[in-house]
GROMACS .gro file of C-alpha atoms in nm:
model
  163
    1MET     CA    1  12.492   9.336   7.094
    2ARG     CA    2  12.370   9.670   6.989
    3TYR     CA    3  12.496  10.004   6.836
    4HIS     CA    4  12.347  10.335   6.762
    5ASN     CA    5  12.560  10.463   6.425
    6ILE     CA    6  12.781  10.364   6.224
    7THR     CA    7  12.989  10.691   6.095
    8LYS     CA    8  13.187  10.708   5.791
    9ASP     CA    9  13.486  10.895   5.647
   10ASP     CA   10  13.539  10.969   6.058
   11MET     CA   11  13.885  11.153   6.111
   12LEU     CA   12  13.821  11.217   6.487
   13ASN     CA   13  13.810  10.887   6.624
   14GLY     CA   14  14.178  10.746   6.548
   15ASP     CA   15  14.428  10.800   6.278
   16GLY     CA   16  14.340  10.807   5.930
   17LEU     CA   17  14.027  10.773   5.813
   18ARG     CA   18  13.800  10.545   5.922
   19ALA     CA   19  13.452  10.414   5.991
   20VAL     CA   20  13.348  10.414   6.345
   21LEU     CA   21  13.040  10.189   6.525
   22TRP     CA   22  12.868  10.363   6.828
   23VAL     CA   23  12.784  10.057   7.079
   24ALA     CA   24  12.538  10.079   7.315
   25GLY     CA   25  12.585  10.015   7.655
   26CYS     CA   26  12.795  10.218   7.915
   27SER     CA   27  12.801  10.185   8.281
   28HIS     CA   28  13.014  10.437   8.384
   29GLY     CA   29  12.816  10.770   8.369
   30CYS     CA   30  13.118  10.966   8.306
   31ARG     CA   31  12.968  11.368   8.396
   32GLY     CA   32  12.981  11.552   8.037
   33CYS     CA   33  12.999  11.243   7.834
   34HIS     CA   34  12.933  11.371   7.475
   35ASN     CA   35  12.730  11.059   7.406
   36PRO     CA   36  12.499  10.947   7.690
   37VAL     CA   37  12.279  10.873   7.424
   38THR     CA   38  12.422  10.531   7.383
   39TRP     CA   39  12.438  10.463   7.787
   40ASP     CA   40  12.163  10.212   7.744
   41ILE     CA   41  12.251   9.882   7.704
   42HIS     CA   42  11.900   9.816   7.528
   43GLY     CA   43  11.941  10.134   7.325
   44GLY     CA   44  11.973  10.176   6.972
   45LEU     CA   45  11.927   9.911   6.699
   46PRO     CA   46  12.066   9.547   6.724
   47PHE     CA   47  12.376   9.490   6.580
   48ASP     CA   48  12.271   9.257   6.314
   49GLU     CA   49  12.373   9.085   5.986
   50ALA     CA   50  12.262   9.421   5.782
   51ALA     CA   51  12.469   9.595   6.027
   52LYS     CA   52  12.799   9.427   6.022
   53GLU     CA   53  12.782   9.414   5.619
   54GLU     CA   54  12.715   9.774   5.611
   55LEU     CA   55  13.020   9.792   5.858
   56PHE     CA   56  13.247   9.586   5.647
   57VAL     CA   57  13.182   9.744   5.296
   58GLU     CA   58  13.292  10.062   5.458
   59LEU     CA   59  13.637   9.875   5.590
   60ALA     CA   60  13.691   9.733   5.224
   61LYS     CA   61  13.718  10.052   5.090
   62PRO     CA   62  14.117  10.076   5.016
   63TYR     CA   63  14.148  10.482   5.138
   64VAL     CA   64  13.968  10.335   5.467
   65SER     CA   65  14.230  10.291   5.758
   66GLY     CA   66  14.069  10.097   6.006
   67VAL     CA   67  13.788  10.134   6.217
   68THR     CA   68  13.715  10.245   6.556
   69LEU     CA   69  13.479  10.089   6.827
   70SER     CA   70  13.332  10.366   7.075
   71GLY     CA   71  12.937  10.397   7.207
   72GLY     CA   72  12.912  10.355   7.504
   73ASP     CA   73  13.150  10.091   7.582
   74PRO     CA   74  13.248   9.807   7.363
   75LEU     CA   75  13.362   9.645   7.688
   76HIS     CA   76  13.075   9.693   7.872
   77LEU     CA   77  13.015   9.367   8.023
   78GLU     CA   78  12.743   9.248   7.835
   79ASN     CA   79  12.899   9.385   7.532
   80ARG     CA   80  13.277   9.177   7.561
   81ARG     CA   81  13.191   8.844   7.370
   82ASP     CA   82  13.009   9.026   7.077
   83ALA     CA   83  13.291   9.288   7.094
   84GLY     CA   84  13.573   9.006   7.076
   85GLU     CA   85  13.457   8.772   6.815
   86LEU     CA   86  13.347   9.119   6.594
   87ILE     CA   87  13.729   9.253   6.618
   88GLY     CA   88  13.802   8.855   6.509
   89GLU     CA   89  13.606   8.862   6.216
   90ILE     CA   90  13.760   9.255   6.140
   91ARG     CA   91  14.125   9.137   6.236
   92GLY     CA   92  14.066   8.791   5.944
   93ARG     CA   93  13.875   8.987   5.690
   94PHE     CA   94  14.058   9.277   5.701
   95PRO     CA   95  14.419   9.273   5.805
   96GLY     CA   96  14.583   9.561   5.676
   97LYS     CA   97  14.344   9.789   5.838
   98THR     CA   98  14.380   9.909   6.220
   99ILE     CA   99  14.115   9.883   6.493
  100TRP     CA  100  14.104  10.145   6.789
  101LEU     CA  101  13.878  10.099   7.063
  102TYR     CA  102  13.758  10.320   7.359
  103THR     CA  103  13.654  10.208   7.646
  104GLY     CA  104  13.566  10.394   8.049
  105TYR     CA  105  13.779  10.047   8.158
  106ASP     CA  106  14.134  10.139   8.232
  107TRP     CA  107  14.435   9.896   8.043
  108GLU     CA  108  14.506   9.698   8.374
  109GLU     CA  109  14.119   9.618   8.401
  110VAL     CA  110  14.108   9.467   8.045
  111LYS     CA  111  14.476   9.379   7.924
  112ASP     CA  112  14.410   9.009   7.963
  113LEU     CA  113  14.081   8.970   7.781
  114PRO     CA  114  14.133   8.713   7.522
  115PHE     CA  115  14.088   8.939   7.201
  116ILE     CA  116  14.264   9.316   7.324
  117GLY     CA  117  14.583   9.133   7.145
  118GLU     CA  118  14.364   9.215   6.817
  119VAL     CA  119  14.326   9.566   6.884
  120ASP     CA  120  14.529   9.835   6.778
  121VAL     CA  121  14.496  10.136   6.971
  122LEU     CA  122  14.294  10.177   7.309
  123VAL     CA  123  14.197  10.443   7.476
  124ASP     CA  124  14.137  10.387   7.843
  125GLY     CA  125  13.947  10.544   8.108
  126LYS     CA  126  13.657  10.755   8.211
  127PHE     CA  127  13.608  11.088   8.066
  128VAL     CA  128  13.692  11.350   8.376
  129GLU     CA  129  13.517  11.633   8.319
  130GLU     CA  130  13.742  11.844   8.492
  131LEU     CA  131  14.027  11.759   8.316
  132LYS     CA  132  13.869  11.787   7.963
  133ASP     CA  133  14.125  11.976   7.712
  134ASN     CA  134  14.003  12.050   7.386
  135ASN     CA  135  14.375  12.017   7.236
  136LEU     CA  136  14.469  11.668   7.353
  137HIS     CA  137  14.496  11.420   7.041
  138TRP     CA  138  14.221  11.083   7.037
  139LYS     CA  139  14.111  11.169   7.369
  140GLY     CA  140  13.901  11.401   7.568
  141SER     CA  141  14.053  11.416   7.948
  142SER     CA  142  14.397  11.451   8.057
  143ASN     CA  143  14.398  11.124   8.254
  144GLN     CA  144  14.298  10.919   7.932
  145ARG     CA  145  14.567  10.761   7.754
  146VAL     CA  146  14.626  10.646   7.379
  147ILE     CA  147  14.761  10.323   7.399
  148ASP     CA  148  14.987  10.071   7.149
  149VAL     CA  149  14.813   9.746   7.253
  150LYS     CA  150  15.082   9.499   7.078
  151ALA     CA  151  15.381   9.727   7.172
  152SER     CA  152  15.212   9.746   7.548
  153LEU     CA  153  15.158   9.385   7.568
  154ARG     CA  154  15.499   9.263   7.470
  155ALA     CA  155  15.685   9.530   7.701
  156GLY     CA  156  15.411   9.392   7.997
  157GLU     CA  157  15.374   9.785   8.050
  158VAL     CA  158  15.163  10.020   7.899
  159VAL     CA  159  15.313  10.209   7.586
  160LEU     CA  160  15.162  10.495   7.472
  161HIS     CA  161  15.072  10.516   7.081
  162SER     CA  162  15.228  10.792   6.894
  163CYS     CA  163  15.070  11.034   6.713
   0.00000   0.00000   0.00000
């Protein structure tokens, strides 16, 4: 897996103060995307042990609520294995932190991934420029959903995260 940046003290990509890992690789090609530099699966830098440690140092801070995986798309087919392993490691080391994940895939396409139950909130769906709304909370276009993953898995249907 490759990445472009680790943002610290972020308040725009999930609830609370967060660390954000901007993963490289996206095949959706959404018109109007806010981060097209991350589309190239070979772009950015290798997500190596030093990068992981940088992320974990942030997550160890008591005032950091959790981590958000964004990009690009952490669930790009070439990222799924590594993203799943990272999510599992974060859950194991930081059980009190929340894990948010942004993806252009719909919930119905990813809900059965073996690691998805370790994610707390998943923002799904491609960004649709015609449905862009700057007043939306934690998403860019009205077709996207901010999903409570654990509640959705229990219910067997999408349960939206309450803001």
